[in-house]
Amino acid sequence: MKLQRKNGLRATALGALAVSGALVLTACGSDDNSGTGASTKPTSAAANAICDGAKGQLLASGSSAQKNAMDLWIKNYMATCSGVEVNYKSSSSGEGIIAFNQGTVSVAGSDSALKPEEVADSKKICAGGQGINLPMVGGPIAIGYHLEGVDSLVLDAPTLAKIFDTKIKNWNDQAIAKLNPGVKLPNKPIQAFHRSEDSGTTQNLGKYLGATATSDWKYEAEKKWPAPGGQAASGSAGVATQVKQVDGSIGYFELSYATSQQISTVKIDTGASAPVEATSENASKAIAAAKVKGTGKDLALDLDYTTKAEGAYPVVLVTYEIACDKGNKAETLSTVKSFLTYTSSDEGQKVLSEAGYAPIPAEINAKVRETVASLS
């Protein structure tokens, strides 16, 4: 399939959505991510700029938060650049970073920036360089719930902290009732689900609760779930599946999982004039205030979880693609640059909104593109 101009690739993305039905495609090595129709070598200047030098197989793994975005990116990219195969194993941020620092994948996805010790480990793989954080996907962490008879629910940070710390145990608790006047809350136990493995989504939720519920959430923001009690499930998909199935449940996962499974999501009382819904647009308002805190080519971001801006959804994450700034393997360097050039392109960012994610703010994304072009 030839690369079309702006509208053409958008149509490809919409076609991918139609084929997937629920946006939950599979991106493992044995899956068919080649898109529909025959793939031919692109001839436009834009396609040549993206596909130039790309060849063979690119292995990547990590964050399940970006799985649905990666599914669309891979489908469109492989339809654009013939002769290239991209395999993304959706696992967790922690597993992705381990795989990257062991040299088994060329790109890792992580919902939190590399720690200093992880950067140090990466220098063993990135000859003469190190792993860097490239913000590529933004979006809301939806607080999904399943409560029969309740189709609208408002919570604030202290109440969420007490729920996930098992301090609030029943749905008709006074603290929840106060935030939801007129809503008939059942006398039913709360079943809170969290991630079983190290997760950047967990860490970002912890950062939000730590910043906004200082009296009620005393845990460090780590990838491993810190609080006692609750029930564990594997990956964002696993947590979403449990919430979908269990009446009285609550959990956290990226908005695309809530959308695809038609799971109700909590509106957050931030102190603004009205509670804020988890949407791509509302997440973008919060992410737009992010500042680059990384140095050199590293573009790690500092997010403001305490925002009270009107319509800004505060429980957000940014997922990074992690690659070597220098010392990438010669056999995969061109393909790494090619794929990341597409994901950071206007078209690559545009499909994010259609999948329930938020594009990276233009000013930051411009720096991402410059950095991708300089990888060596």
Protein backbone atom coordinates (compact mmCIF):
# COMPACT_ATOMS: atom_id res chain seq x y z
CA MET A 1 0.00 0.00 0.00
CA LYS A 2 1.48 3.36 -1.00
CA LEU A 3 1.88 6.02 1.65
CA GLN A 4 -0.80 8.62 1.08
CA ARG A 5 -0.57 12.20 2.13
CA LYS A 6 -2.14 13.46 5.36
CA ASN A 7 -5.65 12.18 4.88
CA GLY A 8 -4.51 8.83 3.55
CA LEU A 9 -2.68 7.70 6.65
CA ARG A 10 -5.56 8.92 8.80
CA ALA A 11 -7.83 6.68 6.79
CA THR A 12 -5.45 3.80 7.39
CA ALA A 13 -5.71 4.43 11.14
CA LEU A 14 -9.48 4.52 11.02
CA GLY A 15 -9.42 1.31 9.03
CA ALA A 16 -7.29 -0.27 11.73
CA LEU A 17 -9.84 0.79 14.32
CA ALA A 18 -12.65 -0.74 12.31
CA VAL A 19 -10.79 -3.99 11.94
CA SER A 20 -9.88 -4.18 15.63
CA GLY A 21 -13.40 -3.42 16.84
CA ALA A 22 -12.23 -2.96 20.39
CA LEU A 23 -8.79 -1.49 19.74
CA VAL A 24 -7.26 -4.49 21.46
CA LEU A 25 -5.10 -5.97 18.74
CA THR A 26 -2.21 -8.28 19.49
CA ALA A 27 1.32 -7.11 18.92
CA CYS A 28 3.40 -10.18 19.72
CA GLY A 29 5.85 -11.77 17.37
CA SER A 30 3.51 -14.42 16.01
CA ASP A 31 0.73 -11.99 15.15
CA ASP A 32 -0.18 -10.52 11.79
CA ASN A 33 0.36 -6.77 12.08
CA SER A 34 0.83 -6.21 8.39
CA GLY A 35 -2.40 -4.34 7.85
CA THR A 36 -4.85 -5.01 5.06
CA GLY A 37 -4.16 -5.18 1.37
CA ALA A 38 -0.88 -5.63 -0.45
CA SER A 39 2.14 -3.70 0.76
CA THR A 40 4.25 -2.00 -1.89
CA LYS A 41 7.33 0.17 -1.60
CA PRO A 42 6.21 3.77 -0.95
CA THR A 43 7.21 6.32 -3.55
CA SER A 44 6.37 9.68 -1.99
CA ALA A 45 9.07 11.87 -0.49
CA ALA A 46 7.41 11.61 2.93
CA ALA A 47 7.45 7.82 2.80
CA ASN A 48 11.06 7.70 1.66
CA ALA A 49 12.04 9.98 4.54
CA ILE A 50 10.38 7.63 7.04
CA CYS A 51 11.35 4.29 5.50
CA ASP A 52 14.87 5.08 4.29
CA GLY A 53 17.22 2.31 5.41
CA ALA A 54 14.58 0.42 7.41
CA LYS A 55 14.86 -3.34 7.02
CA GLY A 56 14.49 -6.63 8.79
CA GLN A 57 12.98 -7.10 12.23
CA LEU A 58 12.72 -4.67 15.13
CA LEU A 59 12.05 -6.11 18.58
CA ALA A 60 10.54 -3.94 21.30
CA SER A 61 8.76 -4.63 24.58
CA GLY A 62 7.47 -3.05 27.75
CA SER A 63 4.55 -0.96 28.91
CA SER A 64 1.08 -2.41 28.46
CA ALA A 65 -0.22 1.17 28.82
CA GLN A 66 0.85 1.95 25.27
CA LYS A 67 -0.18 -1.40 23.79
CA ASN A 68 -3.20 -0.09 21.89
CA ALA A 69 -1.22 2.86 20.54
CA MET A 70 1.61 0.55 19.52
CA ASP A 71 -0.86 -1.74 17.75
CA LEU A 72 -2.01 1.12 15.53
CA TRP A 73 1.49 2.44 14.97
CA ILE A 74 2.83 -0.96 13.95
CA LYS A 75 -0.09 -1.63 11.63
CA ASN A 76 0.28 1.71 9.84
CA TYR A 77 4.08 1.68 9.80
CA MET A 78 4.35 -1.81 8.34
CA ALA A 79 1.77 -0.90 5.69
CA THR A 80 3.94 2.09 4.82
CA CYS A 81 7.42 0.56 4.94
CA SER A 82 7.63 -2.75 3.10
CA GLY A 83 10.14 -5.37 4.15
CA VAL A 84 10.11 -4.35 7.82
CA GLU A 85 8.65 -6.31 10.73
CA VAL A 86 8.08 -4.66 14.11
CA ASN A 87 7.21 -6.86 17.08
CA TYR A 88 6.16 -5.29 20.37
CA LYS A 89 5.68 -7.57 23.38
CA SER A 90 3.24 -5.96 25.80
CA SER A 91 4.38 -6.84 29.32
CA SER A 92 5.23 -4.08 31.79
CA SER A 93 7.53 -1.09 32.05
CA GLY A 94 9.84 -2.94 34.41
CA GLU A 95 10.15 -5.95 32.14
CA GLY A 96 10.72 -3.73 29.11
CA ILE A 97 13.61 -1.90 30.77
CA ILE A 98 15.17 -5.20 31.87
CA ALA A 99 14.93 -6.55 28.32
CA PHE A 100 16.47 -3.34 26.92
CA ASN A 101 19.35 -3.39 29.38
CA GLN A 102 19.96 -7.06 28.58
CA GLY A 103 20.18 -6.20 24.89
CA THR A 104 17.30 -8.46 23.82
CA VAL A 105 15.18 -5.57 22.45
CA SER A 106 16.22 -2.39 20.66
CA VAL A 107 13.42 -0.22 22.06
CA ALA A 108 11.62 -0.40 25.41
CA GLY A 109 8.34 1.21 26.41
CA SER A 110 8.10 2.59 29.94
CA ASP A 111 5.53 4.72 31.75
CA SER A 112 8.22 6.19 33.95
CA ALA A 113 11.65 7.54 33.17
CA LEU A 114 14.79 5.48 33.67
CA LYS A 115 16.24 5.53 37.17
CA PRO A 116 19.94 6.47 37.56
CA GLU A 117 20.89 2.83 38.16
CA GLU A 118 18.97 1.80 35.03
CA VAL A 119 20.81 4.44 33.01
CA ALA A 120 24.09 3.06 34.39
CA ASP A 121 23.10 -0.47 33.32
CA SER A 122 22.19 0.76 29.84
CA LYS A 123 25.75 1.93 29.22
CA LYS A 124 26.78 -1.72 29.00
CA ILE A 125 24.48 -2.11 25.98
CA CYS A 126 24.75 1.36 24.41
CA ALA A 127 28.42 1.41 23.41
CA GLY A 128 29.72 4.89 24.14
CA GLY A 129 26.24 6.13 25.02
CA GLN A 130 23.28 5.43 27.27
CA GLY A 131 19.56 4.82 27.29
CA ILE A 132 17.43 7.94 26.95
CA ASN A 133 13.74 8.68 27.50
CA LEU A 134 11.72 9.82 24.48
CA PRO A 135 8.15 10.84 25.45
CA MET A 136 5.90 9.39 22.75
CA VAL A 137 2.46 8.65 24.22
CA GLY A 138 0.36 10.63 26.68
CA GLY A 139 -2.97 9.88 28.19
CA PRO A 140 -5.26 9.58 31.17
CA ILE A 141 -5.09 6.79 33.71
CA ALA A 142 -8.76 6.00 33.98
CA ILE A 143 -10.17 4.92 37.31
CA GLY A 144 -12.61 2.30 36.13
CA TYR A 145 -15.41 0.90 38.28
CA HIS A 146 -18.26 -1.60 38.08
CA LEU A 147 -21.13 -0.81 40.39
CA GLU A 148 -24.56 -1.99 39.34
CA GLY A 149 -27.10 0.85 39.36
CA VAL A 150 -24.45 3.60 39.49
CA ASP A 151 -23.59 5.09 36.11
CA SER A 152 -21.91 8.28 37.32
CA LEU A 153 -19.35 8.50 40.13
CA VAL A 154 -17.19 11.33 41.46
CA LEU A 155 -14.15 10.78 43.68
CA ASP A 156 -11.32 12.99 44.87
CA ALA A 157 -7.71 12.18 45.65
CA PRO A 158 -8.08 11.57 49.42
CA THR A 159 -11.05 9.25 48.85
CA LEU A 160 -9.23 7.36 46.11
CA ALA A 161 -6.20 6.99 48.37
CA LYS A 162 -8.34 5.53 51.16
CA ILE A 163 -10.08 3.16 48.76
CA PHE A 164 -6.85 1.79 47.31
CA ASP A 165 -5.32 1.61 50.79
CA THR A 166 -8.40 -0.36 51.97
CA LYS A 167 -9.27 2.31 54.53
CA ILE A 168 -12.65 2.80 52.84
CA LYS A 169 -14.22 -0.62 52.46
CA ASN A 170 -17.85 -0.07 51.40
CA TRP A 171 -19.41 1.80 48.52
CA ASN A 172 -21.89 3.63 50.73
CA ASP A 173 -19.13 5.10 52.88
CA GLN A 174 -19.88 8.65 53.99
CA ALA A 175 -16.85 10.07 52.16
CA ILE A 176 -18.07 8.67 48.82
CA ALA A 177 -21.67 9.70 49.51
CA LYS A 178 -20.60 13.28 50.22
CA LEU A 179 -19.02 13.54 46.78
CA ASN A 180 -22.08 12.03 45.10
CA PRO A 181 -25.23 13.73 46.45
CA GLY A 182 -28.41 12.18 45.13
CA VAL A 183 -26.70 8.98 44.03
CA LYS A 184 -28.00 5.78 45.62
CA LEU A 185 -24.84 3.99 46.65
CA PRO A 186 -25.23 0.30 47.55
CA ASN A 187 -24.09 -1.21 50.83
CA LYS A 188 -21.57 -3.36 49.01
CA PRO A 189 -17.89 -4.18 49.68
CA ILE A 190 -15.33 -2.45 47.49
CA GLN A 191 -13.05 -4.79 45.58
CA ALA A 192 -9.99 -2.82 44.52
CA PHE A 193 -7.73 -4.24 41.81
CA HIS A 194 -4.10 -3.29 41.19
CA ARG A 195 -1.27 -4.46 38.95
CA SER A 196 0.55 -7.62 40.01
CA GLU A 197 3.84 -6.81 38.27
CA ASP A 198 6.11 -3.76 38.28
CA SER A 199 4.20 -1.10 36.38
CA GLY A 200 4.77 2.49 35.33
CA THR A 201 1.00 2.95 35.47
CA THR A 202 1.11 2.02 39.15
CA GLN A 203 3.98 4.43 39.70
CA ASN A 204 2.16 7.31 38.01
CA LEU A 205 -0.99 6.68 40.04
CA GLY A 206 1.24 6.70 43.12
CA LYS A 207 2.76 10.02 42.08
CA TYR A 208 -0.71 11.50 41.71
CA LEU A 209 -1.91 10.22 45.09
CA GLY A 210 1.35 11.20 46.79
CA ALA A 211 1.11 14.75 45.45
CA THR A 212 -2.58 15.32 46.06
CA ALA A 213 -3.48 13.16 49.08
CA THR A 214 -0.45 13.71 51.28
CA SER A 215 -2.29 12.89 54.51
CA ASP A 216 -3.84 9.68 53.19
CA TRP A 217 -1.21 8.12 50.90
CA LYS A 218 2.08 7.52 52.69
CA TYR A 219 3.76 5.27 50.13
CA GLU A 220 6.66 6.03 47.82
CA ALA A 221 5.75 6.15 44.14
CA GLU A 222 7.27 2.89 42.95
CA LYS A 223 6.44 0.51 40.12
CA LYS A 224 5.54 -2.25 42.56
CA TRP A 225 2.11 -1.86 44.17
CA PRO A 226 2.86 -0.64 47.73
CA ALA A 227 -0.38 -0.88 49.72
CA PRO A 228 -1.69 -3.92 51.58
CA GLY A 229 -4.94 -5.59 50.65
CA GLY A 230 -6.73 -5.40 47.35
CA GLN A 231 -6.49 -7.93 44.54
CA ALA A 232 -3.82 -8.20 41.86
CA ALA A 233 -4.15 -8.79 38.13
CA SER A 234 -1.59 -8.92 35.35
CA GLY A 235 -1.24 -5.95 33.02
CA SER A 236 -3.69 -3.16 32.32
CA ALA A 237 -5.73 -5.66 30.32
CA GLY A 238 -5.96 -7.98 33.31
CA VAL A 239 -7.08 -5.25 35.70
CA ALA A 240 -9.66 -4.00 33.19
CA THR A 241 -11.01 -7.52 32.67
CA GLN A 242 -11.49 -8.01 36.41
CA VAL A 243 -13.26 -4.67 36.81
CA LYS A 244 -15.49 -5.49 33.86
CA GLN A 245 -16.50 -8.81 35.40
CA VAL A 246 -16.75 -8.07 39.13
CA ASP A 247 -19.62 -6.02 40.55
CA GLY A 248 -18.37 -3.69 43.27
CA SER A 249 -14.88 -3.42 41.77
CA ILE A 250 -12.57 -0.52 41.02
CA GLY A 251 -9.17 -0.40 39.30
CA TYR A 252 -6.85 1.74 37.21
CA PHE A 253 -5.78 1.41 33.58
CA GLU A 254 -5.36 3.49 30.46
CA LEU A 255 -8.48 5.01 28.94
CA SER A 256 -8.32 2.82 25.84
CA TYR A 257 -9.01 -0.26 27.97
CA ALA A 258 -12.07 1.39 29.50
CA THR A 259 -13.28 2.46 26.07
CA SER A 260 -12.82 -0.91 24.43
CA GLN A 261 -14.57 -2.80 27.24
CA GLN A 262 -17.22 -0.13 27.93
CA ILE A 263 -16.16 0.29 31.55
CA SER A 264 -17.51 3.28 33.49
CA THR A 265 -14.85 5.73 34.67
CA VAL A 266 -14.65 8.00 37.70
CA LYS A 267 -14.79 11.79 37.37
CA ILE A 268 -12.13 13.45 39.52
CA ASP A 269 -12.92 16.34 41.84
CA THR A 270 -9.74 18.41 41.52
CA GLY A 271 -11.04 21.55 43.18
CA ALA A 272 -11.96 23.08 39.82
CA SER A 273 -15.52 24.30 39.25
CA ALA A 274 -16.65 20.87 38.03
CA PRO A 275 -15.37 17.27 38.33
CA VAL A 276 -13.18 16.27 35.41
CA GLU A 277 -13.80 13.27 33.18
CA ALA A 278 -11.03 11.02 31.86
CA THR A 279 -10.76 11.98 28.19
CA SER A 280 -7.86 12.47 25.79
CA GLU A 281 -8.65 16.16 25.51
CA ASN A 282 -8.73 16.66 29.28
CA ALA A 283 -5.49 14.72 29.72
CA SER A 284 -3.84 16.90 27.07
CA LYS A 285 -4.68 19.98 29.13
CA ALA A 286 -2.72 18.53 32.05
CA ILE A 287 0.18 17.19 29.98
CA ALA A 288 0.59 20.53 28.20
CA ALA A 289 2.02 21.94 31.44
CA ALA A 290 4.78 19.32 31.57
CA LYS A 291 8.40 20.47 31.67
CA VAL A 292 11.48 18.65 30.39
CA LYS A 293 13.62 17.65 33.37
CA GLY A 294 16.06 15.41 31.50
CA THR A 295 19.49 16.64 30.46
CA GLY A 296 21.29 16.35 27.14
CA LYS A 297 19.28 14.20 24.76
CA ASP A 298 17.20 12.74 27.56
CA LEU A 299 13.66 14.15 27.46
CA ALA A 300 12.15 12.87 30.71
CA LEU A 301 9.20 15.04 31.76
CA ASP A 302 8.00 16.54 35.03
CA LEU A 303 4.19 16.31 35.21
CA ASP A 304 1.96 18.51 37.41
CA TYR A 305 -0.39 16.10 39.18
CA THR A 306 -1.80 18.85 41.41
CA THR A 307 -3.32 20.93 38.63
CA LYS A 308 -6.69 22.55 39.32
CA ALA A 309 -7.01 24.03 35.84
CA GLU A 310 -10.52 23.88 34.45
CA GLY A 311 -11.06 20.68 32.48
CA ALA A 312 -7.54 19.31 33.19
CA TYR A 313 -7.63 15.61 34.11
CA PRO A 314 -4.79 15.14 36.60
CA VAL A 315 -4.25 11.35 36.68
CA VAL A 316 -2.05 11.16 33.61
CA LEU A 317 1.00 9.36 32.39
CA VAL A 318 3.51 9.78 29.62
CA THR A 319 4.97 6.64 28.11
CA TYR A 320 8.55 6.82 26.90
CA GLU A 321 10.27 4.91 24.16
CA ILE A 322 13.73 4.11 25.47
CA ALA A 323 16.60 3.82 23.01
CA CYS A 324 20.36 4.33 22.99
CA ASP A 325 21.46 7.87 22.17
CA LYS A 326 24.72 6.36 20.88
CA GLY A 327 25.86 2.81 20.38
CA ASN A 328 22.70 1.36 18.84
CA LYS A 329 23.29 -1.95 17.11
CA ALA A 330 24.31 -1.33 13.50
CA GLU A 331 21.85 -3.88 12.14
CA THR A 332 18.83 -2.20 13.79
CA LEU A 333 19.80 1.50 14.00
CA SER A 334 18.13 2.52 10.73
CA THR A 335 14.93 0.70 11.63
CA VAL A 336 14.85 2.16 15.15
CA LYS A 337 15.18 5.66 13.71
CA SER A 338 12.64 4.94 10.99
CA PHE A 339 9.97 3.59 13.35
CA LEU A 340 10.44 6.35 15.93
CA THR A 341 10.36 8.93 13.13
CA TYR A 342 6.90 7.64 12.25
CA THR A 343 5.60 7.46 15.83
CA SER A 344 6.68 11.07 16.48
CA SER A 345 5.37 12.32 13.12
CA ASP A 346 2.20 14.37 12.76
CA GLU A 347 0.34 11.29 11.53
CA GLY A 348 1.76 9.02 14.21
CA GLN A 349 0.67 11.44 16.92
CA LYS A 350 -2.72 12.09 15.34
CA VAL A 351 -3.88 8.48 15.64
CA LEU A 352 -3.35 8.62 19.41
CA SER A 353 -6.51 10.64 20.03
CA GLU A 354 -8.52 8.16 18.00
CA ALA A 355 -7.29 5.39 20.31
CA GLY A 356 -8.02 7.15 23.61
CA TYR A 357 -4.53 8.57 24.15
CA ALA A 358 -3.21 12.14 24.13
CA PRO A 359 -0.60 13.40 21.66
CA ILE A 360 2.64 14.75 23.08
CA PRO A 361 2.56 18.60 23.15
CA ALA A 362 4.00 20.03 19.94
CA GLU A 363 6.89 21.89 21.59
CA ILE A 364 8.10 18.74 23.34
CA ASN A 365 7.47 16.54 20.30
CA ALA A 366 9.68 18.81 18.19
CA LYS A 367 12.55 17.99 20.56
CA VAL A 368 11.71 14.29 20.28
CA ARG A 369 12.00 14.44 16.49
CA GLU A 370 15.37 16.21 16.69
CA THR A 371 16.66 13.58 19.09
CA VAL A 372 15.41 10.66 17.03
CA ALA A 373 17.19 12.06 13.97
CA SER A 374 20.43 12.24 15.95
CA LEU A 375 20.45 8.64 17.22
CA SER A 376 23.63 6.84 16.24
